[in-house]
Amino acid sequence: MESAWDGEGVTVPSRLVRRGAAAWRWMLQPWRSFGLIVALIASFAVPSFMAASADVFRLAAADAITRQAVEDDPGGLDATLMATGRLSVDGVQALEGATRAQLGRVDRLGEPSLTLYVPGADLGLQTPPEEDGAPAETIIGSGARFLARDGAIAALDVVAGDRSVEGLWISEDRSEQLGLGVGDLVVVNDRDPVPIAGVYANLWEGERDPYWDDLPAVVVPSYSSVYGGALFEVVVLPESLLLSLGVDGVARWEAAATETVETYAGLVEHATQLRGIERSYTGSDEMAAAIAEFAGDGGPVPALMTDTFDIRVDVDRVLADLDQPIETTAFAGIVLGLVVTAAGAGFAVRRRAVEMRLLRADGDAWWRFALRAIVQYLPAAVVGGALGVVAGWALIALPGEVDRSRWDVIEFRPIVWTLAAGLLVAAAVTAVAASRLLYTRQAAVAGLRPAWLLPLLGGAVAAWIQVGSAADSGEVDLLVVAFPLVGLLAGVGLVVFAARWLMRRVHRTGGSLPPALFFAWRRITSAEAGAVLLSAAMGVALGLIVFTTTLVDSLERATDAKTTAVVGGQTQAQLYFPYDGELPETTTIVRSQRTRLTIGGGVVAVRAIDLDTYADAVTWDPLFGGSAEQVVEALRTPVAADVAVVVAGDRSIPTGGGFGITTVMSYEIVGTVDSAPLVSEAHPTIIVRWDQMIDVARNRHEAQRPPDVDRDDWAATFRSPFVGARRVVVSQLNEEALQVFLAENDADVREFTTVADRERLAATRAAQWAFGHLGLLAAVAGLAAIGTMLFYLSEQRTARRISSMMSRRMGMRPLADAAAEVMELLGLVVIAYAAGASTAVLIAHRVFDRFEPDRRVPPDVGLQTSWPLLLAIAALGVGVVVIAALVNHRIAARRSYGEVLRDV
Amino acid sequence: MTSERRAVIECTGLLRVFESASGRVQAVRGVDLTIESGRTAAVVGPSGSGKTSLLRMIGGLDEPSAGDVLIDGVNLARLSRSARRRMRARLIANVHQRPTDNLLPHLTALDQVVRVAHRRSSGLSESLRILDQLGLGDRAHHLPGQMSGGEQQRLAFARGAVGGPAVIVADEPTAELDTSSTDRVLDAIERLSEEGITVLTATHDPRVLSRVDEVIMLRDGSVASVTDSGTELAVIDHAGRIQLPPEVREHFPNRRARISWDAEQRIFTVEEP
């Protein structure tokens, strides 16, 4: 062709300027449509939110579990450094300086206090030397304990003696027992004699100075009757005197924590600083020299004693258990987010179909569309990503779950990868959708049906992460991995093909389906990419909600059951001495003992109950099986054997055997339950009547009475089979009420445990708390999916109005039209929900054992699939969809002013 | 302007079947068609007669269920999708009914044309020339939103014509234009045909019919007749069938006719039995 243009009249800017201006306008295109840019930003914000919230959530979980663990162990952050060596002035002073310096480096520890302690020394009573050469002293024992500590002497209640005198302080009991008084001389390890400076009131009787309550029990003078151990009692003396004796002993520096740790990072920091003390034994010349001075060359290094390391181990263990579900949920959330991103990209293609169709008609290749999507959506991805991070952080951090300054906890690399993946997904969807714009609608829809597989694929991958990566690949649970792919695919396929068969059959026979059903089916099968992807996203979200709520529900039920099994009632206490007094209402005493079975010789836990008070006093969880009344009734059953027993938990009790406490008794099993109050976590448990056992034992004893012994005298020699049993008070009263009542009745009762105490344990609560939080995230994700769907519907209202008008012209009633719309959406969501929920329940079933609290305590609780809960979630989803569809239908039915005018 | 005419569009037994819930629908059935280079042709027919389906196949936007469609000697029916896409980029231009559907909103008139020109190994000067030729020289730096419908549609033809494609396929290009705009678009079409480009349009517009070289009448997916330079001709398809118009068919209620062929005078007669 020849050019007819002479080049005059038109000024053409440079290519760079033209392209730059065009590129700028092109980049601004999505931002000119409010709906489009909101959809794009939201679609990128969701995966970013999921990735970021997992990090913040992990931190929140770590901090919350740390706080709980520290709270459960008062004094757990304290540290004690205990060094063994010669208690000399030089040695102690050298070590004192070095130790204080090291403890001072631990931020949370206060000023340490020094305790000098001699765990065992020879103590002799000084007597004048006798003329016949007898020794000048009489050794009265070894293993005497000495305590020197600031304020110790001042905290004694002086019976006799003078605090200003430098000497030993002994208890009133020992003074009387040994006949020692103020001024008597005693010899310690053959050194110079030292005087008794005073006698103090026994610390184990009556009131005592609170000073002693804060000391470790081992150094507090206490009542001792074992081995007549006068010398095992602690003797208090001034530090200077102890150091002058030059005996071997222990120097303890005790430093209490002045502030608690609120975060996991704080715990790690505290533990690390404490480990620094141990490292100083070899890393610090000053410390090494001090240890050598105190303990001698090659002597033992000081022992650091603190619960901090154990707390950290416990927290780390719980966190390790939680890490995988958090990762799985985050991954599933990201998959969900990417599905939303795909839907957003599909929506963008739809909104820009004219442009895309033109480019495709011009012969643009798919990769050009993909590249354009990446470049053009990049700003939206950046904005959406930032919003997602802020939202993820805000959801957890703003309520105060974590330190709000901890932005550094968010790992930005995975978020960037997530956004990159989102851009690639958007690019792929754009390329595929744009390529299909030229096809007929039917062909395009058919090609997009594989999108239904997305939630299944995501579920399979999540399942693999959940089950497979925990250990080696040999432990991969094939059922969990295969179920989403094979089972659900087959299920969904079956439904689709059945429906298709029905449609064809109706056609062939000339019959007809109800209009609503027909239109719903037509709409479902011709659903466009956006609707398919959004329903897939909702399926994943609902699956996540089901997964977490099912787990949390089951964990709560398991916790309730196991806590009830351990505590027995609302409150439990240990009786230290036999108690025959009155008991308050709803209170009973259970005798608890271990013995062996005559068959097999296995250990069995015996719980002897009082039939009259048992049923009212214990809490019987439904998961125990049966009821307290049934147990009581069963135990009343007359049996041929000595006693009737009900087996609780482990059913491996042989029938027809016996067990022995003071005498062997035969038993007959009259019932079994899955668990019971005070069930043993280590051995099979049998519940028996304590009065029946007493009667049997008494009868046996009476039968053995020698003929020449008086009946009453013989009866007085009877030993109860429960003489060594633990007496456990179980009550429905609260701790305070029970304590007051028993104190008023002079019952020696201690170690109160309540249900609330038990449930507060960090390990018990952690999994529940964590899954509860994940459920919240899942709910947020679900809301995001629903929100996107509503937005999508509102954007589609014009197309829906046309569709609706056509339906009406075909004779469809308004109500049927609305029903068709509801069924269309429901059809999509129900399939997605079935897929997501069943996958979630299966995964939850397979992983529940990992998080079950108090695994050794019966009942052995598996996942309790709560059908009402599943139905409630389904009903909620259906409700939302129905409302959304009806609202959308109503909005779509409204005609614009222009349309009304045109009709006029 | 090319002096030697050659067949640019050749359709043989072209068939397009769509699947639907109620069964299969034959939108185009057995169309035989040949259009030479530099000719303008219009496809007419009632709604549902298969005009758009036929144009989409000739434009490389859809593939036939059966039959062949050759563009400049290349059989589109035998090509893969990517090869057909490359054909669209190089030899075929599609112009849609609505002016806004043919243009990218963020590009100026010149950039719209240059973008396509680069695909066809052409460049800026050719783009400016074609704009000037279609009366858009002074609108080169305007965005589509700043142009009238007629100008937009002429611009659509300009971007289609740049770089020397073999065929421009236009589906009712004047349907949304006023009279003067239509005239200017038709002037543009004539100028392009003078340059050897074959232009095939679907239309209901009598003004278009009066200015094209051939009018192809479609009825029920088949070519009923072809009017070439004012002479209406029946079409004998590749199987030897002739489609009778409805007004003729009504004289044959039994669907039976006596046919005779005078070989000497080459007269074909259809009579009532």
Short mmCIF file of C-alpha atoms in Angstrom, two decimals, chain B residues 9-221:
data_model
loop_
_atom_site.label_atom_id
_atom_site.label_comp_id
_atom_site.label_asym_id
_atom_site.label_seq_id
_atom_site.Cartn_x
_atom_site.Cartn_y
_atom_site.Cartn_z
CA ILE B 9 -12.56 -15.73 1.99
CA GLU B 10 -13.53 -19.26 1.02
CA CYS B 11 -16.07 -21.18 3.04
CA THR B 12 -16.97 -24.74 2.18
CA GLY B 13 -19.68 -26.71 3.93
CA LEU B 14 -19.32 -24.54 6.98
CA LEU B 15 -21.26 -25.88 9.94
CA ARG B 16 -21.63 -24.65 13.48
CA VAL B 17 -23.57 -26.60 16.07
CA PHE B 18 -24.22 -25.39 19.59
CA GLU B 19 -25.08 -27.70 22.45
CA SER B 20 -27.98 -26.64 24.61
CA ALA B 21 -30.09 -28.15 27.33
CA SER B 22 -32.85 -28.77 24.82
CA GLY B 23 -30.56 -30.41 22.30
CA ARG B 24 -28.28 -29.37 19.47
CA VAL B 25 -28.85 -26.17 17.52
CA GLN B 26 -27.41 -25.74 14.04
CA ALA B 27 -26.63 -22.05 13.78
CA VAL B 28 -24.79 -22.34 10.48
CA ARG B 29 -25.40 -25.25 8.16
CA GLY B 30 -23.41 -25.96 5.09
CA VAL B 31 -22.45 -22.47 4.02
CA ASP B 32 -20.41 -22.21 0.84
CA LEU B 33 -19.05 -18.77 0.17
CA THR B 34 -16.26 -17.13 -1.77
CA ILE B 35 -15.31 -13.46 -1.57
CA GLU B 36 -12.46 -12.01 -3.54
CA SER B 37 -9.88 -9.54 -2.41
CA GLY B 38 -10.82 -5.89 -2.33
CA ARG B 39 -14.52 -6.69 -2.37
CA THR B 40 -17.07 -5.49 0.15
CA ALA B 41 -19.75 -7.90 1.16
CA ALA B 42 -22.69 -7.74 3.54
CA VAL B 43 -24.36 -10.68 5.24
CA VAL B 44 -28.04 -10.09 5.81
CA GLY B 45 -30.83 -12.12 7.23
CA PRO B 46 -33.34 -12.18 10.03
CA SER B 47 -32.29 -12.49 13.64
CA GLY B 48 -31.17 -16.01 14.41
CA SER B 49 -30.26 -16.73 10.81
CA GLY B 50 -26.63 -17.34 11.75
CA LYS B 51 -25.01 -14.06 10.65
CA THR B 52 -22.94 -13.52 13.78
CA SER B 53 -21.95 -17.18 14.02
CA LEU B 54 -20.75 -17.10 10.41
CA LEU B 55 -18.81 -13.88 10.95
CA ARG B 56 -17.21 -15.20 14.13
CA MET B 57 -15.91 -18.23 12.27
CA ILE B 58 -14.62 -16.14 9.37
CA GLY B 59 -13.11 -13.68 11.86
CA GLY B 60 -11.24 -16.50 13.60
CA LEU B 61 -13.11 -15.96 16.87
CA ASP B 62 -14.87 -19.32 16.79
CA GLU B 63 -14.11 -22.64 15.23
CA PRO B 64 -16.53 -24.47 12.95
CA SER B 65 -18.08 -27.77 13.92
CA ALA B 66 -17.42 -28.95 10.39
CA GLY B 67 -16.37 -27.57 7.01
CA ASP B 68 -13.53 -25.32 6.01
CA VAL B 69 -12.98 -21.60 6.20
CA LEU B 70 -9.97 -20.33 4.29
CA ILE B 71 -8.61 -16.84 4.81
CA ASP B 72 -6.02 -15.88 2.24
CA GLY B 73 -5.49 -19.57 1.59
CA VAL B 74 -5.09 -20.59 5.22
CA ASN B 75 -7.74 -22.96 6.56
CA LEU B 76 -8.75 -21.64 9.98
CA ALA B 77 -10.66 -24.82 10.74
CA ARG B 78 -7.45 -26.79 10.72
CA LEU B 79 -5.51 -24.41 12.91
CA SER B 80 -4.85 -24.68 16.60
CA ARG B 81 -6.16 -21.93 18.84
CA SER B 82 -2.80 -20.25 19.10
CA ALA B 83 -2.29 -20.41 15.34
CA ARG B 84 -5.74 -18.95 14.83
CA ARG B 85 -4.82 -16.21 17.31
CA ARG B 86 -1.73 -15.42 15.28
CA MET B 87 -3.87 -15.29 12.15
CA ARG B 88 -6.12 -12.76 13.84
CA ALA B 89 -3.15 -10.68 14.78
CA ARG B 90 -1.72 -10.71 11.29
CA LEU B 91 -4.45 -11.06 8.66
CA ILE B 92 -7.90 -10.59 10.19
CA ALA B 93 -9.48 -7.59 11.86
CA ASN B 94 -12.72 -7.79 13.78
CA VAL B 95 -14.90 -4.73 14.24
CA HIS B 96 -17.79 -4.96 16.69
CA GLN B 97 -21.17 -3.30 16.69
CA ARG B 98 -20.63 -0.87 19.56
CA PRO B 99 -17.90 1.70 18.92
CA THR B 100 -16.69 1.50 22.52
CA ASP B 101 -16.17 -2.25 22.19
CA ASN B 102 -13.53 -1.68 19.55
CA LEU B 103 -11.20 0.67 21.39
CA LEU B 104 -8.99 0.65 24.44
CA PRO B 105 -10.12 3.53 26.64
CA HIS B 106 -6.65 4.55 27.81
CA LEU B 107 -5.03 4.87 24.37
CA THR B 108 -5.18 7.84 22.03
CA ALA B 109 -6.40 7.32 18.50
CA LEU B 110 -2.84 7.19 17.22
CA ASP B 111 -1.73 4.72 19.91
CA GLN B 112 -4.70 2.50 19.18
CA VAL B 113 -3.58 2.18 15.60
CA VAL B 114 0.14 2.02 16.32
CA ARG B 115 -0.44 -0.82 18.77
CA VAL B 116 -1.99 -2.96 16.02
CA ALA B 117 0.48 -1.72 13.39
CA HIS B 118 3.41 -3.07 15.40
CA ARG B 119 1.86 -6.51 15.35
CA ARG B 120 1.70 -6.37 11.58
CA SER B 121 5.25 -5.18 11.09
CA SER B 122 4.09 -1.68 10.35
CA GLY B 123 4.77 1.55 12.17
CA LEU B 124 3.99 5.12 13.08
CA SER B 125 3.92 6.65 9.61
CA GLU B 126 1.56 3.99 8.31
CA SER B 127 -0.65 4.58 11.33
CA LEU B 128 -0.76 8.32 10.73
CA ARG B 129 -1.46 7.72 7.07
CA ILE B 130 -4.42 5.45 7.72
CA LEU B 131 -5.83 7.86 10.29
CA ASP B 132 -5.54 10.66 7.82
CA GLN B 133 -7.08 8.54 5.09
CA LEU B 134 -10.12 7.84 7.24
CA GLY B 135 -10.47 11.49 8.20
CA LEU B 136 -9.08 11.19 11.68
CA GLY B 137 -5.76 12.94 11.24
CA ASP B 138 -6.75 15.79 13.47
CA ARG B 139 -8.02 13.41 16.15
CA ALA B 140 -4.78 11.45 16.47
CA HIS B 141 -4.12 12.52 20.06
CA HIS B 142 -7.65 12.21 21.32
CA LEU B 143 -8.85 9.50 23.64
CA PRO B 144 -11.89 7.44 22.59
CA GLY B 145 -13.99 9.19 25.20
CA GLN B 146 -13.30 12.49 23.43
CA MET B 147 -14.56 11.26 20.06
CA SER B 148 -18.02 10.81 18.56
CA GLY B 149 -19.50 7.38 17.85
CA GLY B 150 -18.80 7.73 14.12
CA GLU B 151 -15.24 8.76 14.73
CA GLN B 152 -14.79 5.87 17.12
CA GLN B 153 -16.10 3.43 14.55
CA ARG B 154 -13.88 4.85 11.84
CA LEU B 155 -11.00 4.57 14.26
CA ALA B 156 -11.96 0.94 14.78
CA PHE B 157 -11.70 0.41 11.00
CA ALA B 158 -8.40 2.30 10.99
CA ARG B 159 -6.87 0.04 13.64
CA GLY B 160 -8.26 -2.93 11.74
CA ALA B 161 -6.90 -1.79 8.41
CA VAL B 162 -3.42 -0.78 9.45
CA GLY B 163 -0.63 -3.07 8.35
CA GLY B 164 -2.55 -4.52 5.45
CA PRO B 165 -4.77 -7.31 6.76
CA ALA B 166 -6.54 -9.58 4.30
CA VAL B 167 -9.98 -9.24 5.82
CA ILE B 168 -11.97 -6.90 8.02
CA VAL B 169 -14.96 -8.62 9.56
CA ALA B 170 -17.47 -6.14 10.95
CA ASP B 171 -20.63 -7.13 12.81
CA GLU B 172 -23.22 -4.41 12.23
CA PRO B 173 -20.70 -1.57 12.38
CA THR B 174 -23.26 1.12 11.68
CA ALA B 175 -26.04 -0.09 13.92
CA GLU B 176 -25.43 2.55 16.57
CA LEU B 177 -24.54 5.43 14.26
CA ASP B 178 -26.52 8.30 12.85
CA THR B 179 -26.86 8.89 9.11
CA SER B 180 -23.89 11.16 8.58
CA SER B 181 -21.64 9.00 10.70
CA THR B 182 -22.80 5.95 8.81
CA ASP B 183 -21.96 7.60 5.53
CA ARG B 184 -18.49 8.45 6.71
CA VAL B 185 -17.91 4.91 7.92
CA LEU B 186 -19.11 3.55 4.60
CA ASP B 187 -16.79 5.96 2.82
CA ALA B 188 -14.00 4.57 4.96
CA ILE B 189 -14.96 1.01 4.06
CA GLU B 190 -14.90 1.88 0.37
CA ARG B 191 -11.49 3.46 0.67
CA LEU B 192 -10.16 0.38 2.44
CA SER B 193 -11.56 -1.92 -0.22
CA GLU B 194 -9.89 0.21 -2.84
CA GLU B 195 -6.66 -0.63 -1.09
CA GLY B 196 -7.37 -4.33 -1.60
CA ILE B 197 -8.78 -5.12 1.81
CA THR B 198 -11.80 -7.39 1.82
CA VAL B 199 -14.53 -6.13 4.11
CA LEU B 200 -17.29 -8.44 5.26
CA THR B 201 -20.07 -7.01 7.38
CA ALA B 202 -23.26 -8.27 8.90
CA THR B 203 -26.00 -5.69 8.73
CA HIS B 204 -29.65 -4.82 8.66
CA ASP B 205 -28.93 -1.35 7.35
CA PRO B 206 -30.17 -0.73 3.75
CA ARG B 207 -27.61 2.08 3.33
CA VAL B 208 -24.87 -0.46 3.80
CA LEU B 209 -26.49 -2.87 1.36
CA SER B 210 -26.62 -0.20 -1.29
CA ARG B 211 -22.90 0.40 -1.12
CA VAL B 212 -21.40 -3.08 -0.94
CA ASP B 213 -20.38 -5.26 -3.84
CA GLU B 214 -22.11 -8.41 -2.65
CA VAL B 215 -25.06 -9.11 -0.44
CA ILE B 216 -25.27 -12.57 1.06
CA MET B 217 -28.71 -13.53 2.24
CA LEU B 218 -28.73 -16.03 5.08
CA ARG B 219 -31.80 -17.94 6.08
CA ASP B 220 -31.91 -20.62 8.79
CA GLY B 221 -28.15 -20.87 8.76
#
